PDB file of C-alpha atoms in Angstrom:
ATOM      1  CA  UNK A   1     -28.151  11.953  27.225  1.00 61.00           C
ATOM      2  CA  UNK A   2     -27.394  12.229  30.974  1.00 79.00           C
ATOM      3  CA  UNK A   3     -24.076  13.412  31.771  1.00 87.00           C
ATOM      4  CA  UNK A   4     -21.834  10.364  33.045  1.00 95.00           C
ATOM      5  CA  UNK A   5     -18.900  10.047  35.095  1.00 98.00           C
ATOM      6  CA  UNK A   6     -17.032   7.526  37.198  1.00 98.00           C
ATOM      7  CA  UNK A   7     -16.378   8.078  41.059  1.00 98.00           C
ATOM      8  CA  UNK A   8     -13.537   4.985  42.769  1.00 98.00           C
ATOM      9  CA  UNK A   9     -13.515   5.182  46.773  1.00 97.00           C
ATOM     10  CA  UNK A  10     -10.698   5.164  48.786  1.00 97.00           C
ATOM     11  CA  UNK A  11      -9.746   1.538  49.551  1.00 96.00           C
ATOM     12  CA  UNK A  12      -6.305   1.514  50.571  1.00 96.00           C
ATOM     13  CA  UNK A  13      -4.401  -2.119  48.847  1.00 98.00           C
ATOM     14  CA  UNK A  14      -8.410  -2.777  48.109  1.00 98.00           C
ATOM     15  CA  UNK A  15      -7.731  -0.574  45.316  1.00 98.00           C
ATOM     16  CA  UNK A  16      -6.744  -4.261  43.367  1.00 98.00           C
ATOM     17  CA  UNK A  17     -10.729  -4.837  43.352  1.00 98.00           C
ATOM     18  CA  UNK A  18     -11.002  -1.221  41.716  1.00 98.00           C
ATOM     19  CA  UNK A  19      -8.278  -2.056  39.152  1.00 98.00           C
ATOM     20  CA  UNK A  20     -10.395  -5.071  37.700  1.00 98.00           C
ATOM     21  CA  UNK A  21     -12.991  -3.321  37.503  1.00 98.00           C
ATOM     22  CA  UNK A  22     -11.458  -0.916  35.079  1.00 98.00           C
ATOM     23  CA  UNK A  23     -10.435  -4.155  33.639  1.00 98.00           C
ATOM     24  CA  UNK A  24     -13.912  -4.853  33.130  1.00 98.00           C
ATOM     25  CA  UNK A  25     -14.641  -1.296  31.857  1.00 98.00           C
ATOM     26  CA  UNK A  26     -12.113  -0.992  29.126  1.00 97.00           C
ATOM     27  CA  UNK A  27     -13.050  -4.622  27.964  1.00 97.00           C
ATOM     28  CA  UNK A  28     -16.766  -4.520  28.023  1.00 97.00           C
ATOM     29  CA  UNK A  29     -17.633  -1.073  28.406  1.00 96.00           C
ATOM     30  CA  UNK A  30     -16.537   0.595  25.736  1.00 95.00           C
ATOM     31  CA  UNK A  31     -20.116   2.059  25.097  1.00 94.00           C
ATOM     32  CA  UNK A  32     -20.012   3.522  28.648  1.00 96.00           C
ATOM     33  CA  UNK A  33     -16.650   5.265  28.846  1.00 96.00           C
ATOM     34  CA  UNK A  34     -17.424   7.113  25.234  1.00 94.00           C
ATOM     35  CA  UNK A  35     -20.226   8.866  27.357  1.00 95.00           C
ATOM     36  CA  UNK A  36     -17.949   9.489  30.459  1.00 97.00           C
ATOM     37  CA  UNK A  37     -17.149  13.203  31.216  1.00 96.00           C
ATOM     38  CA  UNK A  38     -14.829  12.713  33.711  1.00 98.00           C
ATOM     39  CA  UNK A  39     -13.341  10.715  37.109  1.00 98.00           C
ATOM     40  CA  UNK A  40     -13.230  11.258  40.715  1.00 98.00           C
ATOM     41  CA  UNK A  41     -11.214   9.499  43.784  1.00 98.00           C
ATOM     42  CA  UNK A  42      -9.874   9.307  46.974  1.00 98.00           C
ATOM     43  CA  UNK A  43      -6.824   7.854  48.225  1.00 97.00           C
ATOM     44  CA  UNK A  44      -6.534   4.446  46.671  1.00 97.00           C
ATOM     45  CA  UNK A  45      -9.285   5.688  44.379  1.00 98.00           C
ATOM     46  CA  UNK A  46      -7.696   8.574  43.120  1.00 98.00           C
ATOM     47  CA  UNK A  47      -4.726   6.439  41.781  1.00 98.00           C
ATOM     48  CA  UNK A  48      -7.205   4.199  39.988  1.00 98.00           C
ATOM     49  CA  UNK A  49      -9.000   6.846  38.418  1.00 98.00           C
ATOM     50  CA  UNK A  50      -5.475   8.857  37.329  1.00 98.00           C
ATOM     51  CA  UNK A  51      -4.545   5.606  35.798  1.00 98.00           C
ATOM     52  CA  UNK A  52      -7.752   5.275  33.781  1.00 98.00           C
ATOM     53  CA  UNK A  53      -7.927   8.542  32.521  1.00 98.00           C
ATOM     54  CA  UNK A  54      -4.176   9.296  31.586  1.00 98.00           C
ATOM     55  CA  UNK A  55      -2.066   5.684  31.389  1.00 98.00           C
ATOM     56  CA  UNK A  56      -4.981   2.802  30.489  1.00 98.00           C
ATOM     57  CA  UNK A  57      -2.337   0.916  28.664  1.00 97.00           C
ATOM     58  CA  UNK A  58      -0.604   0.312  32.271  1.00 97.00           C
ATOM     59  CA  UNK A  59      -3.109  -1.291  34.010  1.00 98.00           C
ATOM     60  CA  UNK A  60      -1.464  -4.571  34.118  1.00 97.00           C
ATOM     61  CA  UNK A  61       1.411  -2.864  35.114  1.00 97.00           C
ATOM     62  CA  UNK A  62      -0.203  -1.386  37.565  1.00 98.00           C
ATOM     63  CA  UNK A  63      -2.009  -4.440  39.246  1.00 98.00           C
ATOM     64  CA  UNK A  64       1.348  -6.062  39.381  1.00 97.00           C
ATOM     65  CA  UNK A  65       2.621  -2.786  40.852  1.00 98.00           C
ATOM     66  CA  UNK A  66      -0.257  -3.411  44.038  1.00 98.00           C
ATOM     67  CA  UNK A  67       0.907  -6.964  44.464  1.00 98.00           C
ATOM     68  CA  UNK A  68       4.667  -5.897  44.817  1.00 98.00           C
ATOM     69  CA  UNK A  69       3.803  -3.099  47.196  1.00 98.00           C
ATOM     70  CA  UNK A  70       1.284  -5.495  49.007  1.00 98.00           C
ATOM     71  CA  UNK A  71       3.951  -7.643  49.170  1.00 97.00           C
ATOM     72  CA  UNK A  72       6.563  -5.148  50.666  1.00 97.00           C
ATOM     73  CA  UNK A  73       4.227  -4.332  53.250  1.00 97.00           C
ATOM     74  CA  UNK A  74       3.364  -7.335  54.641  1.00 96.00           C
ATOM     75  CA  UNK A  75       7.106  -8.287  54.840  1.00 95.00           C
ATOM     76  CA  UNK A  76       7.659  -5.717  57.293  1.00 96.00           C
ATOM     77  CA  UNK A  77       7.547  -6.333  61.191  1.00 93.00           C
ATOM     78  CA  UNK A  78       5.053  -3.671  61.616  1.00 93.00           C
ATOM     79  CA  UNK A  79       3.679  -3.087  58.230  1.00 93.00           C
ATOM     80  CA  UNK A  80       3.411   0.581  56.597  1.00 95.00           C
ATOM     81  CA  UNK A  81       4.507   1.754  59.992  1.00 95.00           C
ATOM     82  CA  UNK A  82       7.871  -0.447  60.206  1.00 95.00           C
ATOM     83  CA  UNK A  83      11.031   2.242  61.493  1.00 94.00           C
ATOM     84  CA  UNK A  84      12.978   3.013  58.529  1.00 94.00           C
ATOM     85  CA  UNK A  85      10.359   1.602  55.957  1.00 96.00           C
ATOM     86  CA  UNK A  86       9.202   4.466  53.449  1.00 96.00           C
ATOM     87  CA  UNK A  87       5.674   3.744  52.476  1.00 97.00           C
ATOM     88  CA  UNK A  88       5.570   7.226  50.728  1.00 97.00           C
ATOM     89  CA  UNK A  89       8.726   6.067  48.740  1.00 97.00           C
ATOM     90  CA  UNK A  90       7.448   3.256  47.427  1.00 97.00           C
ATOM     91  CA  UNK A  91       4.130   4.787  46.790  1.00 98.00           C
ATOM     92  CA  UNK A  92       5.512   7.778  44.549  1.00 98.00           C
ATOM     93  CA  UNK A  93       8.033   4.926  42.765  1.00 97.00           C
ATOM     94  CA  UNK A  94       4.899   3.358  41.408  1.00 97.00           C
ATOM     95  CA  UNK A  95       3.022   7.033  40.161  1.00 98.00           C
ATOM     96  CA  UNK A  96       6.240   7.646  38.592  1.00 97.00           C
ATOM     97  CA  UNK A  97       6.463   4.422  36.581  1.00 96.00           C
ATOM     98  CA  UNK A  98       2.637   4.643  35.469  1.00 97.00           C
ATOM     99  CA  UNK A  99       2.251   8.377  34.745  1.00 98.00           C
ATOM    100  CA  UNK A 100       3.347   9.352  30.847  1.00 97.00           C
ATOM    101  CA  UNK A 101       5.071  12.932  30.595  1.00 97.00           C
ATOM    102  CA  UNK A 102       1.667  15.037  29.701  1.00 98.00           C
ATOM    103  CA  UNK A 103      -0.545  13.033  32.771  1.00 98.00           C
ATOM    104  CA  UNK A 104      -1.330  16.230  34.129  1.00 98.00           C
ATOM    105  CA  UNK A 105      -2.260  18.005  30.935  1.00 98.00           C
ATOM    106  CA  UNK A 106      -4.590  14.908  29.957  1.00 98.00           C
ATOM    107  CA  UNK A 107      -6.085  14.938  33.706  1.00 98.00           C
ATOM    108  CA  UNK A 108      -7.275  18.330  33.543  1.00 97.00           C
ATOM    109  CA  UNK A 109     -10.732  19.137  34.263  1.00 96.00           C
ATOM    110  CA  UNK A 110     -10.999  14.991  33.247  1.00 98.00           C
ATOM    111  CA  UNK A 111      -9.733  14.142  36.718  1.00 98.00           C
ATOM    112  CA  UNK A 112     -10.839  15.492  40.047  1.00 98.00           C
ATOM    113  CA  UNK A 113      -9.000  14.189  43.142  1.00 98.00           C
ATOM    114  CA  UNK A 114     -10.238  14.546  46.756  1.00 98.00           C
ATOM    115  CA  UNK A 115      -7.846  15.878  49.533  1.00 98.00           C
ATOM    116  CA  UNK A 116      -8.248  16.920  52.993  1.00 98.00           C
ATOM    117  CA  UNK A 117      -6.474  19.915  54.286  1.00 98.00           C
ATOM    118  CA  UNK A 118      -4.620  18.856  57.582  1.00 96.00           C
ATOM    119  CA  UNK A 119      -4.789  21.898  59.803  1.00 95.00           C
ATOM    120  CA  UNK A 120      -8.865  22.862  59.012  1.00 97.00           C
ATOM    121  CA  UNK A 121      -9.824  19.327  58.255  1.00 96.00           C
ATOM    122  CA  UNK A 122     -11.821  20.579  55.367  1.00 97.00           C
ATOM    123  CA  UNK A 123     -12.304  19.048  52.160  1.00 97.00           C
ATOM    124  CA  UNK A 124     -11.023  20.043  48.885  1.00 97.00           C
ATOM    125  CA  UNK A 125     -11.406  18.142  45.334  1.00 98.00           C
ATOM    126  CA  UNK A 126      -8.697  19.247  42.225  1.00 98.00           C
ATOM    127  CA  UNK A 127      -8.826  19.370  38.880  1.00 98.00           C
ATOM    128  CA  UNK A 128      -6.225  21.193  37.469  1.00 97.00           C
ATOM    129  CA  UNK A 129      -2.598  20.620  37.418  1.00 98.00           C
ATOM    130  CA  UNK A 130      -0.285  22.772  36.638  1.00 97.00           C
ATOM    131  CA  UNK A 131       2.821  19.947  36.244  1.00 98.00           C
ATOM    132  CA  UNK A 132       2.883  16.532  36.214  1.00 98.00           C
ATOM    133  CA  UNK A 133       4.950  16.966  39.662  1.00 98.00           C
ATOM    134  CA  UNK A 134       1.690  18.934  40.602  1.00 98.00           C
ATOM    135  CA  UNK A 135      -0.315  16.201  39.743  1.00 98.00           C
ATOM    136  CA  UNK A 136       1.942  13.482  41.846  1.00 98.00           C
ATOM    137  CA  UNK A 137       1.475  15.722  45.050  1.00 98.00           C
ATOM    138  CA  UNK A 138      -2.056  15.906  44.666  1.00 98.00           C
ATOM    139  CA  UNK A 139      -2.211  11.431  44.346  1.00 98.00           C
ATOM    140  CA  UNK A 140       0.498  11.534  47.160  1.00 98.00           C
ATOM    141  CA  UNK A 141      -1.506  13.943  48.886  1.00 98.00           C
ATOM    142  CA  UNK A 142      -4.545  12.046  48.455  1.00 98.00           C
ATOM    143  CA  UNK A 143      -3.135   8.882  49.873  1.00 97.00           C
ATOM    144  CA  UNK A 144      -1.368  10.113  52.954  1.00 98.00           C
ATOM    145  CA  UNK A 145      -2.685   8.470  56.270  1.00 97.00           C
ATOM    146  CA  UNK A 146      -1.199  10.271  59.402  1.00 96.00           C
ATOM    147  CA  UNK A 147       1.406   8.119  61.790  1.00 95.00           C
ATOM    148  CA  UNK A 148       0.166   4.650  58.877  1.00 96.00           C
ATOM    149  CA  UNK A 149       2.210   6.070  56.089  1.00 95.00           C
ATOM    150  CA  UNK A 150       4.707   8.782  57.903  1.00 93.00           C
ATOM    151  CA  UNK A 151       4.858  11.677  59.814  1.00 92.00           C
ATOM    152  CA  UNK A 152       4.681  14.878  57.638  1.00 92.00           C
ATOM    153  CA  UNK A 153       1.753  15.459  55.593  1.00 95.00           C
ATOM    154  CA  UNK A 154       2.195  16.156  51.685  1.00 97.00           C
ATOM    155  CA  UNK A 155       2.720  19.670  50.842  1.00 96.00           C
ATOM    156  CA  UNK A 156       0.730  21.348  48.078  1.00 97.00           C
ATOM    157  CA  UNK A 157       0.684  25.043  46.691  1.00 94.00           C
ATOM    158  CA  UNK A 158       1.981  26.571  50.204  1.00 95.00           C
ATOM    159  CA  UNK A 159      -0.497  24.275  51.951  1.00 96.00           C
ATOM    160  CA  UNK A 160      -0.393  20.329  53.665  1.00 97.00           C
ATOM    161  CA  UNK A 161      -3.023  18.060  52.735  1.00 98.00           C
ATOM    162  CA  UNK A 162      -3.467  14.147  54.133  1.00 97.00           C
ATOM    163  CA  UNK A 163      -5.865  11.356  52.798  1.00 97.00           C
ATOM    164  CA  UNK A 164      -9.329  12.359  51.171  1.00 96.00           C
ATOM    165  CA  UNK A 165     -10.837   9.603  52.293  1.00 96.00           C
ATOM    166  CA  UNK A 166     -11.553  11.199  55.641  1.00 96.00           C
ATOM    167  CA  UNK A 167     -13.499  13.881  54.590  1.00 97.00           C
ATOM    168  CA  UNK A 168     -15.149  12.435  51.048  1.00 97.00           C
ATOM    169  CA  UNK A 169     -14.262   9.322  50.077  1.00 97.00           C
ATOM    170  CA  UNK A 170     -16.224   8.602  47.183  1.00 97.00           C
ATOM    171  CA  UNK A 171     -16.945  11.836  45.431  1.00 96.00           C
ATOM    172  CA  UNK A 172     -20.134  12.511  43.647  1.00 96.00           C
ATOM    173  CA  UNK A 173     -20.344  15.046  40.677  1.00 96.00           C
ATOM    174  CA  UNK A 174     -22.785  17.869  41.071  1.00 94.00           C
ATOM    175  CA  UNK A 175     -23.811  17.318  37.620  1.00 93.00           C
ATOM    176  CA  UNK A 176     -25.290  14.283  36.021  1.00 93.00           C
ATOM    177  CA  UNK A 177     -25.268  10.732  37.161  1.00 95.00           C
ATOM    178  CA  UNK A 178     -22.171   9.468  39.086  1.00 97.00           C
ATOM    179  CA  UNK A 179     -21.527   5.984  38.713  1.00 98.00           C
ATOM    180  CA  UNK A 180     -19.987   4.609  41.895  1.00 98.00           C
ATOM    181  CA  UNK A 181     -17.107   1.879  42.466  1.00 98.00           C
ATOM    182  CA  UNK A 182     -15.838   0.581  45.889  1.00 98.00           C
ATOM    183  CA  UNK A 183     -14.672  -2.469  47.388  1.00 97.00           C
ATOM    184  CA  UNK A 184     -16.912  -2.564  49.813  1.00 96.00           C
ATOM    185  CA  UNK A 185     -20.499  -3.814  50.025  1.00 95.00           C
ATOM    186  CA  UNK A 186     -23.192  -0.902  50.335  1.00 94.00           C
ATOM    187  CA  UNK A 187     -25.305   0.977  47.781  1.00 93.00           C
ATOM    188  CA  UNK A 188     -22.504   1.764  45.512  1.00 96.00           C
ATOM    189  CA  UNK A 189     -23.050   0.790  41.411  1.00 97.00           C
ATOM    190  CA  UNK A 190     -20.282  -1.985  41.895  1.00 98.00           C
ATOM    191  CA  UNK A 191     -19.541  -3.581  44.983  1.00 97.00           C
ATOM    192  CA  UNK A 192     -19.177  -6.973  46.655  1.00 96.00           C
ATOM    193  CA  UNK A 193     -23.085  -8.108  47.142  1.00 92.00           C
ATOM    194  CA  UNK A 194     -23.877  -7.648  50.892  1.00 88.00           C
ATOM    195  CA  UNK A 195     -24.372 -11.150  52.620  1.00 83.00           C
ATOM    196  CA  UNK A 196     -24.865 -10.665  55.905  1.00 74.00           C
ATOM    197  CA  UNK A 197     -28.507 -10.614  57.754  1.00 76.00           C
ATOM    198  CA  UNK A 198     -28.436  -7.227  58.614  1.00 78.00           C
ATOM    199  CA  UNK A 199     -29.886  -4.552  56.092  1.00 83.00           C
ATOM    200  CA  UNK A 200     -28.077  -1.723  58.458  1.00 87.00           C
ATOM    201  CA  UNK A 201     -26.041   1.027  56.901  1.00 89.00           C
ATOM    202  CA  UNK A 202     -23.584   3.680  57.736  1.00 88.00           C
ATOM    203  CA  UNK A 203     -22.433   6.543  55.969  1.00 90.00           C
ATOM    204  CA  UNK A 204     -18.772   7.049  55.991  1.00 84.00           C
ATOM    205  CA  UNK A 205     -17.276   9.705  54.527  1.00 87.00           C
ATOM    206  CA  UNK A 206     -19.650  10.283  51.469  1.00 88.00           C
ATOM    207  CA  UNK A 207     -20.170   6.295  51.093  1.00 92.00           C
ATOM    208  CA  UNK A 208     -22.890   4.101  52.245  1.00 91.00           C
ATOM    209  CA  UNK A 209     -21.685   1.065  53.360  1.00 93.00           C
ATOM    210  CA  UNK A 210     -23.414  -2.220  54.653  1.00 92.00           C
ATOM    211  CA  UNK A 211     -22.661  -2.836  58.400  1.00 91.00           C
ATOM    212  CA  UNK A 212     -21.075  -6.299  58.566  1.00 91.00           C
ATOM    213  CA  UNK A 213     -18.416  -8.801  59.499  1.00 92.00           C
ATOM    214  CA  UNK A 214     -16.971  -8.948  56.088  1.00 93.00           C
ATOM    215  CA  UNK A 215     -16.792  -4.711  55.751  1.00 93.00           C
ATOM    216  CA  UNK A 216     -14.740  -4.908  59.108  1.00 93.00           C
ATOM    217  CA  UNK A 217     -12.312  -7.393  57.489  1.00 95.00           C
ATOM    218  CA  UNK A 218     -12.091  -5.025  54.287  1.00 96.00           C
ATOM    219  CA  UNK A 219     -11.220  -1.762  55.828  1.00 95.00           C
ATOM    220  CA  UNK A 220      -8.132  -4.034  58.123  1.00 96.00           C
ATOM    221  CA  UNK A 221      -7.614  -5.332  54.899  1.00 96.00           C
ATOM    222  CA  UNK A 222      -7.330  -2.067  53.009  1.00 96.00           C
ATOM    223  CA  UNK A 223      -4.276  -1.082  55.118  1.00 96.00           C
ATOM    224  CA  UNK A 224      -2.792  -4.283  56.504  1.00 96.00           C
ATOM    225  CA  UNK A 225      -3.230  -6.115  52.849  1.00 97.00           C
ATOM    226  CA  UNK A 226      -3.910  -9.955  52.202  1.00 96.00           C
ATOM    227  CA  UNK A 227      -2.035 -12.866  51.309  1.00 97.00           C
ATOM    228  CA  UNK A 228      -1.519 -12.717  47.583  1.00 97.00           C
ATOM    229  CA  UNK A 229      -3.722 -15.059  47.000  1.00 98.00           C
ATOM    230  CA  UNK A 230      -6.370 -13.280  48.389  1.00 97.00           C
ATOM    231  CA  UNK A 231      -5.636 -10.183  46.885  1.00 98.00           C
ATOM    232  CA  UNK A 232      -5.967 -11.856  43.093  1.00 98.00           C
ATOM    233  CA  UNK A 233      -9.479 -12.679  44.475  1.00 98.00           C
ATOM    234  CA  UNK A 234      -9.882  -9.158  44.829  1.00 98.00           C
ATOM    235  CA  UNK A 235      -8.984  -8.057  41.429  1.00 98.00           C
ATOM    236  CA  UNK A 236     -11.444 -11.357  39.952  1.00 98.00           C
ATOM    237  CA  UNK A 237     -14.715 -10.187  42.501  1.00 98.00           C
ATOM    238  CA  UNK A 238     -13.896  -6.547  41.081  1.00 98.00           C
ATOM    239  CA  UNK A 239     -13.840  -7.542  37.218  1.00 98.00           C
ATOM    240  CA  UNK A 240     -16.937  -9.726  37.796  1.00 98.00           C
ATOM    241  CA  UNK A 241     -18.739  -6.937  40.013  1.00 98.00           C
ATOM    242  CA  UNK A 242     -17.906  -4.583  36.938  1.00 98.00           C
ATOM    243  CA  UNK A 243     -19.141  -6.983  34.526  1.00 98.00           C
ATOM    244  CA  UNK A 244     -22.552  -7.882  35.934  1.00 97.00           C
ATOM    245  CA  UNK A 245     -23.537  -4.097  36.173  1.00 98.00           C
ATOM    246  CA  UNK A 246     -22.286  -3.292  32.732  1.00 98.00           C
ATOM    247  CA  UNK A 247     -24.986  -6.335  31.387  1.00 97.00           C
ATOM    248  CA  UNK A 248     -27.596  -4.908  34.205  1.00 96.00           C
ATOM    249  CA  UNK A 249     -27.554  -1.214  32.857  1.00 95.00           C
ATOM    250  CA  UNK A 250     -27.412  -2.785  29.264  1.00 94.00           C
ATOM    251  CA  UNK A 251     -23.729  -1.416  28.457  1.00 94.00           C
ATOM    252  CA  UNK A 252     -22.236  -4.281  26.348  1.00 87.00           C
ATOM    253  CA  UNK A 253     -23.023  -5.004  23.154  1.00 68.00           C
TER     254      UNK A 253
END
C-alpha cells in the first residue's frame, strides 16, 4: 500500500474551512487516517494539522476558538495590526488551551511544520520537538506574518523564523502520496471547485492555485476574516469538500 499522508496550506482565519474538513476526516474517513503516516502545514495549516495529530478530541473547541479570535480581530480599528492589540497573544492563548501535556512527544516525526528563517529567507520543515514549549514556538513560528501580526519574529533554537507560508505553503512529502487540503480553489485533493472562466494557474509558494475573483477575496479574507456568518460557511464548504473526495477515492464505507 502507498504510503499516505495529509499536507493543510497556510490559510490564515481560512484555516475554519481546514478544520471541517478534519471534521469530515475523523467522521467518514476513518479508513484513510489508519493508513496516514504523518501531517504537514504551514501557518494556519500547521495548527490544523498539530490539532489532528495530538488533540482530535478539541476540534470543536478549536473551531469555536477561530470564531472568537475572528471575532477579536475584526473588532479592532485596524485589525491584527491595531496599536496595543497582541495578535501573537491571543494566538499562543488558543495553542495553549488545545495542546495536552505530551503534544510534542505525540507530534514527533508524526508532525512536520514548515518555517521560514527570517534573515536567509530559506525554508525549513520540523519534526521533532524537544518540549511542548518547543513545539508552541515552532506553530507560533509558523504563523508569524511580519508588521500583520507584530514586529519581532519568533525565536527558535538560537535562530528567528516568520510564517512558512512564504517559502512552502503546502508541503509535500518526499515519500508516498500527499494528500492535499486548502481553502482555496486549484489542483489541491480538497478545495472549493474553481468557477470562474479562466483555466489559468499560479504557483504560490508550493500550491497551485486557480487565478480568479473569488481566490483574491480568500487570501483578503485569510487575514482580514469574515463576518461570522461567513466564516461558518467556511467550515460547511470544507466538511462537504472533505466529504465528496473521501466518496470519490472510495474511503467510506
Amino acid at each position: 500500500m502507498t504510503v499516505l499522508n495529509l499536507s493543510f496550506a497556510a490559510c490564515g482565519f481560512l484555516g475554519i474551512y481546514q478544520l471541517g474538513a478534519v471534521g469530515a476526516l475523523l467522521r467518514h474517513g476513518e479508513k484513510l487516517l489508519a493508513t496516514v503516516k504523518a501531517c504537514a502545514g504551514a501557518s494556519a495549516g500547521a495548527l490544523v494539522a498539530a490539532v489532528l495529530v495530538t488533540a482530535p478530541d478539541k476540534l470543536e473547541h478549536c473551531k469555536e476558538f477561530t470564531y472568537k479570535f475572528a471575532d477579536n480581530v475584526r473588532r479592532q480599528r485596524l485589525g491584527a495590526m491595531t496599536p496595543g492589540y497582541d495578535f501573537m497573544l491571543e494566538l499562543r492563548e488558543g495553542i495553549e488551551e488545545v495542546l495536552p501535556p505530551n503534544a510534542h512527544q505525540v507530534a514527533n516525526e508524526h508532525l512536520h511544520i514548515s518555517i521560514t528563517h527570517s534573515r536567509t529567507g530559506r525554508n525549513h520543515m520540523v519534526s521533532s520537538f524537544a518540549s511542548r514549549e518547543d513545539l508552541i514556538k515552532v506553530l507560533l513560528a509558523s504563523s508569524f506574518v511580519p508588521i500583520y501580526a507584530g514586529i519581532r519574529s519568533v525565536e527558535f533554537q538560537g535562530q528567528k523564523w516568520i510564517d512558512g507560508g512564504f517559502t512552502d505553503s503546502l508541503p509535500v512529502f518526499p515519500v508516498g502520496r500527499t494528500v492535499t487540503i486548502s481553502p482555496f480553489s486549484g489542483s489541491q485533493d480538497v478545495c472549493p471547485r474553481h468557477t470562474g472562466r479562466s483555466n489559468l494557474q499560479l504557483k504560490v509558494a508550493n500550491m497551485t492555485v486557480n487565478v480568479s475573483k473569488e481566490n483574491l477575496i480568500r487570501f483578503n479574507q485569510a487575514l482580514f476574516p469574515p463576518s461570522l456568518h461567513r466564516m461558518k460557511m467556511f467550515h460547511h464548504e470544507g466538511y462537504e469538500d472533505a466529504l465528496q473526495f473521501l466518496r470519490r477515492e472510495k474511503w467510506t464505507d
